[in-house]
C-alpha positions as a LaTeX table, in Angstrom:
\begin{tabular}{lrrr}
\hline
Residue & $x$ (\AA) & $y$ (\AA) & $z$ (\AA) \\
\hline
Unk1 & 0.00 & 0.00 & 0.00 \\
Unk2 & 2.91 & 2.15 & 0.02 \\
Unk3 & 3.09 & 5.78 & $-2.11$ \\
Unk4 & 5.46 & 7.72 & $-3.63$ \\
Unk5 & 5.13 & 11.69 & $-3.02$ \\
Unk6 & 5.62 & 14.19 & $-5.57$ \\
Unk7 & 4.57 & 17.02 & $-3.46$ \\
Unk8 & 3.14 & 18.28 & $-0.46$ \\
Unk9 & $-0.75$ & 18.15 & $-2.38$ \\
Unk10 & $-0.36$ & 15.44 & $-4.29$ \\
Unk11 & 0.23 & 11.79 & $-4.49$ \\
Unk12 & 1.35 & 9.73 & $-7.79$ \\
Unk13 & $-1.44$ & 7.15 & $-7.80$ \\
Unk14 & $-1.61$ & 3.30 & $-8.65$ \\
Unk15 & $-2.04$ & 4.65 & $-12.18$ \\
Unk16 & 0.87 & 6.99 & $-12.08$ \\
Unk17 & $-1.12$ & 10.12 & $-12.33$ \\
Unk18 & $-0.99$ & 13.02 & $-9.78$ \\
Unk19 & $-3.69$ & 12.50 & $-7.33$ \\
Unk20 & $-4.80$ & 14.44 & $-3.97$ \\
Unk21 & $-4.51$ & 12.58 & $-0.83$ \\
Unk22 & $-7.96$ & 12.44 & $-0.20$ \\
Unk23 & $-8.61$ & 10.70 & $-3.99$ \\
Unk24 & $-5.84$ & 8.34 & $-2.92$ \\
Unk25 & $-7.67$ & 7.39 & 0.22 \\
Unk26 & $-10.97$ & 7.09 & $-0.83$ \\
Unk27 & $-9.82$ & 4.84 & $-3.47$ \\
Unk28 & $-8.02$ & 2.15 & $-0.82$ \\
Unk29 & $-10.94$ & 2.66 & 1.03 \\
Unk30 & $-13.15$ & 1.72 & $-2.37$ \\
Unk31 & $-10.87$ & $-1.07$ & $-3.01$ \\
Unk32 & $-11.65$ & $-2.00$ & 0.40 \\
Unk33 & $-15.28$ & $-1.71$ & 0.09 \\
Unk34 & $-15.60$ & $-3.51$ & $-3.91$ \\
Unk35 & $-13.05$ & $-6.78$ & $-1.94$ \\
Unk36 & $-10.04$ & $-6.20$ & $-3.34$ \\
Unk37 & $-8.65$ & $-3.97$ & $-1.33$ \\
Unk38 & $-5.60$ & $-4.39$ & 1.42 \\
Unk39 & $-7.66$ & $-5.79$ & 4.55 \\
Unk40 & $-11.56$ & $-7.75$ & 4.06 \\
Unk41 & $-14.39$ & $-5.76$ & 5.35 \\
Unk42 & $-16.69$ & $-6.90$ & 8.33 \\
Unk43 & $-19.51$ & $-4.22$ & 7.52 \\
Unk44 & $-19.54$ & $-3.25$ & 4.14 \\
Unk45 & $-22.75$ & $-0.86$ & 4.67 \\
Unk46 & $-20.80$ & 0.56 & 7.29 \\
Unk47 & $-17.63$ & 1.39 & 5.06 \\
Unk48 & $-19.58$ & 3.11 & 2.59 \\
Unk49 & $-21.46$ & 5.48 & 4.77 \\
Unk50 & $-17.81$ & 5.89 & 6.06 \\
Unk51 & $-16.49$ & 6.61 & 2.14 \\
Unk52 & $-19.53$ & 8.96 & 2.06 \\
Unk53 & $-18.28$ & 11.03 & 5.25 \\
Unk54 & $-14.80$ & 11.20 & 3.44 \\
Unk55 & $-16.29$ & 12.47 & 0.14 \\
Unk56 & $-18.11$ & 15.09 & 1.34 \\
Unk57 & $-15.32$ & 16.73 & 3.55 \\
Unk58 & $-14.20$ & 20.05 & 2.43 \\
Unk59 & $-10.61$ & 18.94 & 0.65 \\
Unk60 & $-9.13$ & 21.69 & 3.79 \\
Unk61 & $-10.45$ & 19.18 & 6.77 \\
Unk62 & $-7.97$ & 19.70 & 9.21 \\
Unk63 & $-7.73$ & 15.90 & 9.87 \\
Unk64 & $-7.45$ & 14.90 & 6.16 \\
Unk65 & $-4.49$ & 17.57 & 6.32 \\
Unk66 & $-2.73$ & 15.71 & 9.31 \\
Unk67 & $-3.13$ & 12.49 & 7.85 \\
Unk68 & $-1.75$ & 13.72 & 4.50 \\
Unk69 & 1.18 & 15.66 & 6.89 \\
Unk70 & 1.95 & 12.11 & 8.27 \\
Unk71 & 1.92 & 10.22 & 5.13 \\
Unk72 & 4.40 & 13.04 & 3.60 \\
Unk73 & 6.61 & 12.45 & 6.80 \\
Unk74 & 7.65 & 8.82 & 6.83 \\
Unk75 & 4.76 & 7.06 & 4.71 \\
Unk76 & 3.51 & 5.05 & 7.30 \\
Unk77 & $-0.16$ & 5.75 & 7.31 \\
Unk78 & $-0.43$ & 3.08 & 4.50 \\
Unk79 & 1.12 & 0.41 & 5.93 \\
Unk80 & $-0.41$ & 1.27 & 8.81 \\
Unk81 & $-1.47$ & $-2.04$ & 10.92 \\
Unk82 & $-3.81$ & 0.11 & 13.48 \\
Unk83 & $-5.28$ & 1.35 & 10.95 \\
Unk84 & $-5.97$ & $-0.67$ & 8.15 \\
Unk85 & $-6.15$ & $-4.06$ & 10.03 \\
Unk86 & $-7.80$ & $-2.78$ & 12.71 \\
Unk87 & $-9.49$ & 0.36 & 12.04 \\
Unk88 & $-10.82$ & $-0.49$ & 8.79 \\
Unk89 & $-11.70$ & $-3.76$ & 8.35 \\
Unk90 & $-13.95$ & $-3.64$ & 12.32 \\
Unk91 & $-15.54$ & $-0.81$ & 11.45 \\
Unk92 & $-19.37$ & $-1.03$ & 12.06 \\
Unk93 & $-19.16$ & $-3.61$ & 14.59 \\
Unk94 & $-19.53$ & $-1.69$ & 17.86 \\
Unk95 & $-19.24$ & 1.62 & 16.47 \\
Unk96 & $-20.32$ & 3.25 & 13.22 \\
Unk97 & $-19.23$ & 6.49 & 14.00 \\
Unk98 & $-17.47$ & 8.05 & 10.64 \\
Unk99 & $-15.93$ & 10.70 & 12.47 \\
Unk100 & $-14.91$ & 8.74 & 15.80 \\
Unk101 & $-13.34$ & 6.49 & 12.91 \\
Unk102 & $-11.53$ & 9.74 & 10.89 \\
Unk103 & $-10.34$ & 10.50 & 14.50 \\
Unk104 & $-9.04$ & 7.16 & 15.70 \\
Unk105 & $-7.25$ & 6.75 & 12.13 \\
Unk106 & $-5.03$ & 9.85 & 12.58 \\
Unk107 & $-4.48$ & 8.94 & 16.14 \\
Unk108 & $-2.93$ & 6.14 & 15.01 \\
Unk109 & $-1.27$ & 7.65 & 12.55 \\
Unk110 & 0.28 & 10.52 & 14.83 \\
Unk111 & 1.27 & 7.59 & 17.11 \\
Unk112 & 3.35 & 5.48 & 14.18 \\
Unk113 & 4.90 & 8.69 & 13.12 \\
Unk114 & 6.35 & 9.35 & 16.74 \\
Unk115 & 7.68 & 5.72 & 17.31 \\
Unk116 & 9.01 & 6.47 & 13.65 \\
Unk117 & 10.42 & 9.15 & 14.38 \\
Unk118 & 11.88 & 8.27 & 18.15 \\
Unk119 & 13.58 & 5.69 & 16.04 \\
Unk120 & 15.25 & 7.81 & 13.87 \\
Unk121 & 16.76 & 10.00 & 16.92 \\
Unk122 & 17.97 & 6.39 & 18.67 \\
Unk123 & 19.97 & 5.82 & 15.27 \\
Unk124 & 21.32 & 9.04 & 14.71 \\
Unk125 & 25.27 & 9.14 & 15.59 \\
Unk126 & 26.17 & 10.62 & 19.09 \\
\hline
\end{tabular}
C-alpha cells in the first residue's frame, strides 16, 4: 500500500497520475469496500457510509491535512497495521461512528509517526 510523493498536495497514484490525498484514500478505502482492497471488510454498509463522510469533507479538513502531513513524513499511514487491520476492516461492529473512525485513524497515525520518528533519533550518531 505504500506511495510515492511528488509534493506536499499530491500523491502519484496506482495509475501513475498526480492524485490528492484524499482521492488516494478514498480509493483504498473503495478497493476496500468492492473486496479487493488491502484488509476484508466486516460491515460493508458501514464502510460506505464511512467513504460517504470522506467524500463530502471540504478537501481543507484539518484531519485529512494531518493524515496527509503524516503520510508526507515517513509514509507510514499506509502500511499502517492500526489502521488498516484494525481500524478499517472492524468498522461497524460496535461503532459506526465516521468521524470517531476519521479521529481514531489519525491517532494512530500521529502515534506510528512518533515511534518512527523516536527511532530515527535512537539511530542518529552521538
Amino acid at each position: 500500500m505504500g506511495r510515492e510523493s511528488s509534493s506536499p498536495a499530491t500523491l502519484r497514484g496506482k495509475r501513475g497520475c498526480a492524485v490528492t490525498f484524499k482521492e488516494e484514500f478514498l480509493t483504498e478505502l473503495e478497493d476496500c469496500l468492492r473486496g479487493y482492497g488491502a484488509v476484508p471488510v466486516s460491515n460493508p454498509d458501514a464502510l460506505a457510509r464511512f467513504i460517504d463522510y470522506v467524500r463530502r469533507l471540504p478537501d481543507g479538513d484539518s484531519r485529512l491535512r494531518c493524515l496527509e502531513g503524516v503520510d508526507q513524513g515517513s509514509g507510514s499511514f499506509w502500511n499502517n497495521p492500526a489502521v488498516w487491520w484494525e481500524q478499517v476492516p472492524r468498522f461497524g461492529v460496535g461503532s459506526s461512528d465516521c468521524s470517531e473512525l476519521l479521529d481514531r485513524m489519525l491517532d494512530e497515525a500521529i502515534s506510528d509517526e512518533i515511534d518512527v520518528l523516536e527511532m530515527e533519533i535512537r539511530e542518529l550518531p552521538g
